Short mmCIF file of C-alpha atoms in Angstrom, two decimals:
data_model
loop_
_atom_site.label_atom_id
_atom_site.label_comp_id
_atom_site.label_asym_id
_atom_site.label_seq_id
_atom_site.Cartn_x
_atom_site.Cartn_y
_atom_site.Cartn_z
CA GLU A 1 -135.40 90.16 -41.20
CA GLU A 2 -132.01 88.76 -40.27
CA THR A 3 -133.65 85.73 -38.64
CA LYS A 4 -135.77 85.11 -41.76
CA LYS A 5 -132.67 85.31 -43.92
CA LYS A 6 -130.80 82.82 -41.70
CA SER A 7 -133.82 80.49 -41.68
CA ALA A 8 -133.90 80.55 -45.49
CA LEU A 9 -130.22 79.64 -45.59
CA MET A 10 -130.79 76.79 -43.13
CA ALA A 11 -133.37 75.31 -45.48
CA ASP A 12 -130.79 75.23 -48.26
CA PRO A 13 -127.34 74.12 -46.99
CA ALA A 14 -125.77 74.65 -50.43
CA ALA A 15 -126.89 78.28 -50.46
CA ALA A 16 -125.66 78.66 -46.88
CA ALA A 17 -122.22 77.37 -47.87
CA ALA A 18 -122.06 79.74 -50.84
CA ALA A 19 -123.11 82.68 -48.66
CA ALA A 20 -120.46 81.81 -46.07
CA ALA A 21 -117.65 81.66 -48.66
CA PRO A 22 -115.62 84.86 -48.97
CA ASP A 23 -115.78 84.62 -52.79
CA SER A 24 -118.85 82.96 -54.31
CA SER A 25 -116.89 82.16 -57.47
CA GLN A 26 -114.46 80.02 -55.42
CA PRO A 27 -116.28 77.94 -52.77
CA SER A 28 -114.60 77.54 -49.41
CA PRO A 29 -112.47 74.36 -49.07
CA GLN A 30 -114.10 73.88 -45.65
CA PRO A 31 -117.87 73.94 -46.26
CA TYR A 32 -119.82 74.39 -43.02
CA PRO A 33 -123.43 74.72 -44.24
CA PHE A 34 -124.93 75.81 -40.93
CA ARG A 35 -122.33 78.35 -39.72
CA GLY A 36 -123.17 77.78 -36.06
CA LEU A 37 -126.92 78.34 -36.51
CA ALA A 38 -128.32 74.80 -36.15
CA LYS A 39 -129.02 74.88 -32.41
CA LYS A 40 -129.91 78.59 -32.35
CA LEU A 41 -132.69 78.11 -34.91
CA ASN A 42 -133.81 74.71 -33.55
CA TYR A 43 -132.93 73.10 -36.85
CA LYS A 44 -134.01 69.46 -37.17
CA PRO A 45 -131.16 67.06 -38.08
CA LYS A 46 -131.47 65.49 -41.50
CA TYR A 47 -130.40 62.01 -40.38
CA CYS A 48 -129.49 61.65 -36.70
CA ASN A 49 -132.05 61.03 -33.98
CA VAL A 50 -131.24 63.74 -31.42
CA HIS A 51 -132.59 63.85 -27.87
CA PRO A 52 -134.46 67.12 -27.23
CA ASN A 53 -132.24 67.83 -24.20
CA ASP A 54 -129.00 67.37 -26.12
CA LYS A 55 -127.41 70.81 -26.11
CA GLY A 56 -123.89 69.73 -27.01
CA LEU A 57 -124.25 68.30 -30.53
CA GLU A 58 -121.93 69.96 -33.05
CA ASP A 59 -123.56 71.53 -36.11
CA LEU A 60 -121.89 69.18 -38.58
CA PHE A 61 -124.03 66.29 -37.28
CA TYR A 62 -127.17 68.14 -38.33
CA SER A 63 -126.35 67.46 -41.98
CA HIS A 64 -126.90 64.15 -43.81
CA PRO A 65 -123.90 61.78 -43.78
CA ASP A 66 -124.45 60.96 -47.46
CA GLU A 67 -123.79 64.64 -48.26
CA PHE A 68 -120.81 64.90 -45.91
CA LYS A 69 -117.33 65.52 -47.32
CA PRO A 70 -114.42 64.89 -44.92
CA ILE A 71 -112.04 67.78 -44.31
CA LEU A 72 -108.49 66.46 -44.64
CA GLY A 73 -105.43 67.99 -43.06
CA PRO A 74 -102.13 68.59 -44.90
CA THR A 75 -100.79 65.31 -43.45
CA LEU A 76 -102.31 62.24 -41.83
CA GLN A 77 -101.04 63.43 -38.43
CA ASP A 78 -103.03 66.65 -38.88
CA THR A 79 -106.23 64.95 -40.04
CA VAL A 80 -109.19 64.55 -37.68
CA PRO A 81 -110.82 61.06 -37.59
CA TRP A 82 -113.41 60.76 -40.35
CA GLY A 83 -112.62 64.38 -41.28
CA LEU A 84 -115.19 65.53 -38.70
CA VAL A 85 -113.90 69.07 -38.28
CA SER A 86 -116.22 71.31 -36.30
CA ASP A 87 -117.28 74.69 -37.67
CA PRO A 88 -114.71 77.28 -36.51
CA GLU A 89 -117.60 79.65 -35.81
CA GLU A 90 -118.80 77.25 -33.12
CA GLU A 91 -116.81 78.58 -30.20
CA GLU A 92 -115.43 75.78 -28.02
CA THR A 93 -115.82 76.73 -24.38
CA MET A 94 -115.71 74.72 -21.19
CA GLU A 95 -119.51 75.04 -21.10
CA THR A 96 -119.98 73.54 -24.57
CA TYR A 97 -117.41 70.82 -23.87
CA MET A 98 -119.17 69.79 -20.64
CA ALA A 99 -122.55 69.87 -22.41
CA ARG A 100 -121.18 67.47 -25.03
CA MET A 101 -119.79 65.12 -22.37
CA MET A 102 -122.99 65.15 -20.33
CA SER A 103 -125.15 64.57 -23.39
CA ARG A 104 -123.77 61.02 -23.69
CA ASN A 105 -125.85 60.07 -20.67
CA LEU A 106 -128.98 60.77 -22.72
CA TYR A 107 -128.18 57.86 -25.05
CA LEU A 108 -127.39 55.01 -22.68
CA ARG A 109 -129.83 52.66 -24.41
CA ARG A 110 -129.07 53.59 -28.01
CA ASP A 111 -126.37 55.04 -30.23
CA THR A 112 -125.46 58.69 -29.87
CA PRO A 113 -126.12 60.93 -32.90
CA GLN A 114 -122.37 60.96 -33.56
CA VAL A 115 -122.25 57.15 -33.70
CA GLU A 116 -125.34 57.05 -35.95
CA PHE A 117 -123.68 59.52 -38.29
CA VAL A 118 -120.38 57.65 -38.42
CA LYS A 119 -122.05 54.25 -38.91
CA ARG A 120 -123.58 55.69 -42.08
CA LEU A 121 -120.12 56.85 -43.16
CA ILE A 122 -118.86 53.32 -42.49
CA ARG A 123 -121.46 51.85 -44.83
CA ARG A 124 -120.39 54.32 -47.52
CA ARG A 125 -116.71 53.45 -47.09
CA MET A 126 -117.34 49.69 -47.11
CA LYS A 127 -119.11 49.99 -50.46
CA THR A 128 -116.08 51.81 -51.84
CA LEU A 129 -113.63 49.27 -50.41
CA LYS A 130 -115.43 46.43 -52.20
CA LYS A 131 -114.55 48.08 -55.51
CA ILE A 132 -110.84 48.48 -54.64
CA GLU A 133 -108.54 45.70 -55.80
CA CYS A 134 -106.32 44.37 -53.03
CA HIS A 135 -102.56 44.29 -53.57
CA GLN A 136 -101.94 40.54 -53.58
CA GLY A 137 -98.16 40.61 -53.20
CA ASP A 138 -95.89 41.43 -50.28
CA LEU A 139 -95.48 44.91 -48.86
CA VAL A 140 -92.24 46.25 -47.41
CA LEU A 141 -93.24 48.81 -44.79
CA ASP A 142 -91.64 51.32 -42.45
CA ILE A 143 -93.33 52.13 -39.16
CA GLU A 144 -92.09 55.01 -37.04
CA LEU A 145 -93.20 57.06 -34.05
CA CYS A 146 -94.44 60.44 -35.20
CA SER A 147 -92.57 63.59 -34.16
CA VAL A 148 -89.78 61.76 -32.28
CA THR A 149 -86.04 62.33 -32.82
CA PRO A 150 -83.87 60.25 -33.02
CA ARG A 151 -86.18 58.22 -35.22
CA VAL A 152 -87.86 55.20 -33.58
CA TRP A 153 -88.60 52.92 -36.51
CA ARG A 154 -88.86 49.38 -37.85
CA ARG A 155 -88.83 47.99 -41.37
CA PHE A 156 -90.71 44.77 -42.02
CA ARG A 157 -92.23 42.70 -44.79
CA VAL A 158 -95.77 41.37 -44.71
CA ASP A 159 -98.37 39.73 -46.96
CA GLY A 160 -100.62 42.39 -48.52
CA ARG A 161 -103.68 40.19 -47.95
CA ILE A 162 -103.34 40.26 -44.16
CA LYS A 163 -106.37 41.61 -42.28
CA LEU A 164 -105.83 44.72 -40.19
CA THR A 165 -106.76 42.95 -36.94
CA ALA A 166 -104.09 40.28 -37.48
CA LEU A 167 -101.60 42.91 -38.63
CA GLN A 168 -102.03 44.92 -35.43
CA ASP A 169 -101.99 42.02 -32.98
CA LYS A 170 -99.43 39.67 -34.51
CA VAL A 171 -97.13 42.06 -36.38
CA LEU A 172 -97.22 45.72 -35.34
CA GLN A 173 -97.33 45.03 -31.60
CA PRO A 174 -94.34 42.65 -31.40
CA VAL A 175 -92.36 44.49 -34.09
CA MET A 176 -92.61 47.81 -32.24
CA GLY A 177 -92.30 46.27 -28.78
CA TRP A 178 -95.75 46.98 -27.35
CA CYS A 179 -97.72 44.52 -25.20
CA ARG A 180 -100.29 42.42 -26.99
CA ASN A 181 -103.84 42.25 -25.68
CA TYR A 182 -103.52 45.35 -23.48
CA HIS A 183 -104.80 48.55 -25.12
CA THR A 184 -107.13 49.55 -27.97
CA TRP A 185 -105.87 50.66 -31.37
CA SER A 186 -107.00 52.41 -34.54
CA ILE A 187 -105.76 52.91 -38.09
CA MET A 188 -106.59 55.91 -40.31
CA ASP A 189 -106.22 55.90 -44.09
CA ARG A 190 -105.81 58.80 -46.53
CA THR A 191 -109.61 59.32 -46.69
CA ALA A 192 -109.74 59.84 -42.87
CA SER A 193 -111.67 56.56 -42.52
CA MET A 194 -111.04 54.81 -39.20
CA TYR A 195 -110.43 51.08 -38.66
CA GLY A 196 -110.15 49.26 -35.35
CA PRO A 197 -111.48 46.44 -33.18
CA ALA A 198 -115.12 45.48 -33.55
CA GLU A 199 -115.34 45.16 -29.77
CA SER A 200 -113.02 45.85 -26.89
CA ALA A 201 -113.07 45.99 -23.09
CA ALA A 202 -109.67 47.69 -22.72
CA ILE A 203 -109.55 50.50 -20.19
CA ASP A 204 -108.77 53.08 -22.89
CA ILE A 205 -111.91 52.29 -24.92
CA MET A 206 -113.54 55.12 -22.92
CA HIS A 207 -111.63 57.51 -25.21
CA LYS A 208 -113.24 56.14 -28.37
CA PRO A 209 -115.49 59.21 -28.87
CA MET A 210 -112.29 61.27 -29.14
CA HIS A 211 -111.03 58.99 -31.94
CA GLY A 212 -113.91 58.97 -34.40
CA HIS A 213 -116.80 57.50 -32.35
CA GLU A 214 -116.87 54.23 -34.32
CA PHE A 215 -114.47 52.04 -36.32
CA ILE A 216 -114.69 49.86 -39.41
CA ASP A 217 -114.09 46.30 -38.20
CA GLY A 218 -110.39 45.64 -38.87
CA SER A 219 -111.02 41.91 -39.31
CA GLN A 220 -112.98 42.67 -42.50
CA VAL A 221 -110.36 44.75 -44.35
CA GLU A 222 -107.14 43.64 -46.06
CA LEU A 223 -104.05 45.80 -45.72
CA GLY A 224 -103.53 45.70 -49.49
CA LYS A 225 -106.75 47.64 -50.07
CA LEU A 226 -105.35 50.61 -48.15
CA LEU A 227 -101.69 50.40 -49.17
CA ARG A 228 -101.01 49.66 -52.83
CA ALA A 229 -97.99 51.68 -53.98
CA PRO A 230 -94.70 53.10 -52.64
CA GLY A 231 -95.32 56.22 -50.60
CA ASP A 232 -98.85 55.26 -49.47
CA LYS A 233 -99.32 55.92 -45.75
CA LEU A 234 -101.48 54.96 -42.77
CA LEU A 235 -101.68 56.49 -39.30
CA TYR A 236 -101.61 53.83 -36.58
CA LYS A 237 -102.62 54.80 -33.04
CA TYR A 238 -102.01 52.58 -30.05
CA ASP A 239 -103.52 53.18 -26.59
CA LEU A 240 -106.31 55.69 -27.13
CA GLY A 241 -105.52 57.27 -23.77
CA ASP A 242 -101.78 57.90 -24.17
CA ASN A 243 -102.37 58.26 -27.92
CA TRP A 244 -99.15 56.82 -29.37
CA LYS A 245 -99.06 57.87 -33.04
CA HIS A 246 -97.15 55.84 -35.65
CA LEU A 247 -96.79 56.51 -39.37
CA ILE A 248 -96.76 53.46 -41.66
CA THR A 249 -95.25 54.03 -45.11
CA VAL A 250 -94.92 51.70 -48.10
CA VAL A 251 -91.28 51.27 -49.10
CA GLU A 252 -91.93 48.65 -51.79
CA ALA A 253 -95.01 46.97 -53.23
CA VAL A 254 -93.66 43.58 -54.31
CA PRO A 255 -95.37 41.97 -57.34
CA LEU A 256 -97.27 38.76 -56.62
CA GLU A 257 -94.92 36.63 -58.72
CA SER A 258 -91.94 37.80 -56.62
CA SER A 259 -93.70 37.49 -53.25
CA THR A 260 -93.34 34.78 -50.62
CA GLY A 261 -95.99 35.88 -48.12
CA ARG A 262 -93.43 35.53 -45.32
CA CYS A 263 -93.61 38.08 -42.52
CA GLU A 264 -90.20 39.22 -41.30
CA VAL A 265 -88.44 42.11 -39.58
CA LEU A 266 -85.70 43.66 -41.72
CA ASP A 267 -84.24 46.54 -39.72
CA GLY A 268 -84.94 49.17 -37.08
CA ALA A 269 -83.53 51.53 -34.47
CA MET A 270 -84.27 52.76 -30.93
CA ALA A 271 -86.28 51.07 -28.20
CA CYS A 272 -90.05 51.09 -27.93
CA PRO A 273 -91.40 53.63 -25.41
CA PRO A 274 -92.55 52.26 -22.04
CA GLU A 275 -96.19 51.16 -21.77
CA ASP A 276 -98.54 53.56 -19.96
CA SER A 277 -95.91 56.30 -20.49
CA ASN A 278 -94.07 55.03 -17.41
CA GLY A 279 -91.24 57.37 -16.46
CA GLN A 280 -92.48 60.19 -18.70
CA GLU A 281 -93.50 63.61 -17.45
CA SER A 282 -96.32 63.66 -20.00
CA MET A 283 -98.08 61.03 -22.10
CA GLY A 284 -97.50 59.81 -25.63
CA ASN A 285 -95.04 60.90 -28.30
CA LEU A 286 -94.25 64.35 -26.87
CA GLY A 287 -93.64 62.88 -23.42
CA PHE A 288 -91.24 60.32 -24.88
CA GLN A 289 -89.42 63.03 -26.84
CA ASN A 290 -89.00 64.96 -23.60
CA LEU A 291 -87.53 61.85 -21.92
CA LEU A 292 -85.05 61.38 -24.78
CA ASP A 293 -84.01 65.04 -24.60
CA ARG A 294 -83.41 64.77 -20.87
CA VAL A 295 -81.33 61.58 -21.23
CA GLN A 296 -79.13 63.25 -23.88
CA ARG A 297 -78.89 66.60 -22.10
CA GLU A 298 -78.24 65.66 -18.47
CA HIS A 299 -74.66 64.65 -17.68
CA PRO A 300 -74.45 63.48 -14.99
CA GLN A 301 -78.04 62.35 -14.83
CA SER A 302 -80.19 63.86 -12.10
CA GLU A 303 -81.88 61.84 -9.37
CA LYS A 304 -85.28 62.68 -10.90
CA LEU A 305 -84.21 61.35 -14.30
CA MET A 306 -82.87 58.13 -12.77
CA ASP A 307 -86.17 57.64 -10.95
CA ASP A 308 -88.00 58.07 -14.27
CA ILE A 309 -85.72 55.56 -16.01
CA HIS A 310 -86.35 53.05 -13.22
CA ALA A 311 -90.09 53.62 -13.64
CA ALA A 312 -89.75 52.93 -17.40
CA THR A 313 -87.76 49.79 -16.57
CA HIS A 314 -90.80 48.37 -14.77
CA ALA A 315 -93.26 49.08 -17.60
CA SER A 316 -95.25 46.02 -18.63
CA ASN A 317 -93.49 45.77 -22.01
CA TYR A 318 -90.08 45.64 -20.28
CA ASP A 319 -89.70 44.62 -16.62
CA THR A 320 -86.83 42.25 -17.52
CA GLY A 321 -84.51 43.34 -14.74
CA HIS A 322 -82.30 45.32 -17.12
CA LEU A 323 -82.26 49.11 -16.91
CA TYR A 324 -84.36 50.70 -19.65
CA ASP A 325 -82.23 52.12 -22.48
CA PRO A 326 -84.27 54.13 -25.01
CA PHE A 327 -81.42 53.99 -27.56
CA LYS A 328 -81.11 50.20 -27.59
CA PHE A 329 -82.58 48.05 -30.36
CA SER A 330 -82.12 44.32 -30.81
CA LEU A 331 -83.03 42.91 -34.21
CA GLU A 332 -82.71 39.36 -32.86
CA ALA A 333 -85.07 40.02 -29.92
CA THR A 334 -87.61 41.71 -32.23
CA ARG A 335 -87.57 38.76 -34.62
CA LYS A 336 -88.08 36.40 -31.68
CA ALA A 337 -91.08 38.43 -30.46
CA LEU A 338 -92.59 38.31 -33.96
CA ARG A 339 -92.04 34.55 -34.14
CA GLN A 340 -93.79 34.03 -30.82
CA ALA A 341 -96.74 36.20 -31.85
CA LEU A 342 -97.18 34.36 -35.15
CA GLY A 343 -97.07 31.04 -33.31
CA SER A 344 -99.95 31.99 -31.02
CA ASN A 345 -103.66 32.65 -31.49
CA LEU A 346 -105.11 36.11 -32.03
CA SER A 347 -105.78 37.99 -28.81
CA PRO A 348 -109.44 37.47 -27.84
CA ALA A 349 -112.01 40.24 -27.92
CA TYR A 350 -113.07 41.36 -24.45
CA GLY A 351 -109.99 39.69 -23.00
CA GLU A 352 -107.61 42.63 -22.67
CA ARG A 353 -105.13 42.52 -19.82
CA VAL A 354 -106.08 44.47 -16.71
CA TYR A 355 -104.59 44.93 -13.26
CA GLN A 356 -106.93 44.48 -10.33
CA HIS A 357 -106.62 44.90 -6.58
CA MET A 358 -108.22 42.22 -4.43
CA LEU A 359 -111.12 43.65 -2.43
CA GLY A 360 -111.50 41.98 0.95
CA ASP A 361 -111.38 38.23 0.47
CA PHE A 362 -112.83 38.35 -3.05
CA PRO A 363 -110.49 37.24 -5.89
CA PRO A 364 -110.31 39.25 -9.15
CA ALA A 365 -113.45 38.95 -11.24
CA PRO A 366 -113.10 37.13 -14.59
CA ARG A 367 -113.69 39.21 -17.71
CA GLY A 368 -115.78 38.21 -20.70
CA THR A 369 -117.11 34.69 -21.18
CA GLY A 370 -113.91 32.81 -22.07
CA PRO A 371 -111.15 31.40 -19.88
CA VAL A 372 -108.81 33.78 -18.10
CA SER A 373 -105.39 33.61 -16.53
CA VAL A 374 -104.86 35.25 -13.14
CA GLU A 375 -101.33 36.06 -12.02
CA GLN A 376 -100.50 37.57 -8.62
CA LEU A 377 -98.01 40.42 -8.99
CA GLY A 378 -97.85 41.61 -5.42
CA ASP A 379 -99.78 41.97 -2.20
CA ARG A 380 -103.43 41.89 -3.32
CA LEU A 381 -102.49 42.96 -6.87
CA TYR A 382 -103.37 40.66 -9.76
CA GLN A 383 -103.00 40.62 -13.53
CA VAL A 384 -106.10 39.25 -15.25
CA GLU A 385 -106.07 38.41 -18.96
CA GLY A 386 -108.42 36.55 -21.25
CA LYS A 387 -107.11 33.52 -23.12
CA SER A 388 -108.18 32.49 -26.60
CA THR A 389 -109.24 28.91 -27.18
CA GLY A 390 -109.65 26.93 -30.36
CA LYS A 391 -108.30 28.06 -33.69
CA ASP A 392 -108.30 31.44 -35.40
CA LYS A 393 -110.96 31.99 -38.06
CA ARG A 394 -109.62 31.17 -41.49
CA SER A 395 -110.46 34.67 -42.75
CA VAL A 396 -107.91 36.24 -40.37
CA ALA A 397 -105.58 33.28 -39.73
CA LEU A 398 -101.86 33.41 -40.51
CA CYS A 399 -99.37 30.61 -40.86
CA SER A 400 -97.93 29.99 -37.39
CA ASN A 401 -94.46 29.72 -38.88
CA CYS A 402 -94.07 32.24 -41.69
CA GLY A 403 -97.08 34.54 -41.26
CA LYS A 404 -98.53 33.93 -44.72
CA THR A 405 -102.28 34.45 -45.12
CA GLY A 406 -104.69 31.70 -46.15
CA ALA A 407 -103.17 29.04 -43.87
CA LYS A 408 -105.54 26.06 -43.91
CA SER A 409 -103.72 23.07 -42.41
CA LEU A 410 -104.18 22.50 -38.68
CA CYS A 411 -101.77 20.95 -36.19
CA GLY A 412 -102.91 17.37 -35.63
CA GLY A 413 -102.31 17.67 -31.88
CA CYS A 414 -103.77 20.93 -30.58
CA ARG A 415 -105.96 21.51 -33.64
CA SER A 416 -105.24 25.20 -33.11
CA ALA A 417 -102.05 26.25 -34.91
CA ARG A 418 -102.45 26.78 -38.67
CA TYR A 419 -99.81 26.27 -41.37
CA CYS A 420 -99.57 27.13 -45.04
CA SER A 421 -97.54 24.02 -45.90
CA ARG A 422 -96.05 20.83 -44.52
CA ASP A 423 -92.59 22.39 -44.64
CA CYS A 424 -93.71 25.27 -42.39
CA GLN A 425 -95.25 22.82 -39.92
CA LYS A 426 -91.99 20.87 -39.70
CA ALA A 427 -89.94 24.05 -39.32
CA ALA A 428 -92.13 25.27 -36.45
CA TRP A 429 -92.37 22.00 -34.57
CA LYS A 430 -89.30 22.54 -32.37
CA GLU A 431 -90.91 25.56 -30.72
CA HIS A 432 -94.55 24.56 -31.13
CA LYS A 433 -94.19 21.20 -29.36
CA GLN A 434 -93.46 23.08 -26.12
CA VAL A 435 -96.96 24.57 -26.10
CA CYS A 436 -98.88 22.01 -28.15
CA THR A 437 -101.59 20.43 -26.01
CA PRO A 438 -103.71 17.64 -27.53
CA LYS A 439 -107.31 18.70 -28.03
CA ALA A 440 -108.59 16.01 -25.68
CA LYS A 441 -106.56 17.44 -22.76
CA GLN A 442 -107.50 21.08 -23.31
#
């Protein structure tokens, strides 16, 4: 009788949700229609194509994505990508975790059920985004590392029409102090929708299933559709392995008539953490907080701490010969890094920087289909990085001088750098002429 009752509830998810709620007059804010019964009763998924040997699929993917409602946390930092919160009655054990990991091997030639489900959510979100009016003016934004004290932050101004891909590569990376073209990234908005690169070969892309399974292509979405008023926020994650979390907050939404479109750094404090969590006892934000606490607490500094600081000094986003100081911030150096990023092309897809050891007499293998640069760093150790050629697509291009969107004019020499006006081209020429190579010689 109990099995028949559960089967009847499985046939009607709405009735199952009402039965699971402690008070039927007030439905649960976290509706889990199947209450851990989907696999037990061999329930057939409403949308996803599930392999018969897949024993690790969470119950929420048995529902239809068009009926799915994301479960949002109290803050962006507490929100799960796409709001895909598993039923708390589904006990997470090492056995179920391993079953979920192993089940990926069943879908080597097609999308996993999770990816199928999220791709449907992406189509839903893209339809909604088309109806949202983009903020056309400038946005003054604060970006800060989450849960780190003292506060590691930057304030900058950017055109609201900038695409998320260009924002991440040409603005967020140099403004914070991270390496460009090295790790994968993602951005989450207040609806738990995830945005990121359409394709990537970075080493940390293996962690993508832990960050929402699939992203909306960041080159298709303007920043001003997600941030429109003071107080609006986004969660920016860099390096899906170390999982560096940043909170982006709107300080001011400048009206179009008062906007210039110029991208500029206004203020900030504290140094960027070392890439790859070099010198930290653990990864990401908490590991960096621990490093800061140790630096402030230990007087004199221990030998172990000095070794960690030296390790941070040789991180790929530093390695300048100067000892790493987590409390140092240079506004001038940050503005220079932003200028250099704006003056270059977007980092190419499938061209992320990697470090390779030479095997036998074989040189490092090129990545992707475009040109690469190979730099020897030590005995049999090489840095391999893809190089972009040609000009950026107009839809994502920024002025190489001021960072304004919609730059149409091309440099007459390299036919690569774009400018929004003749004045910007003249202003940038002093620096651009050092890298400008006529098209015929490229």
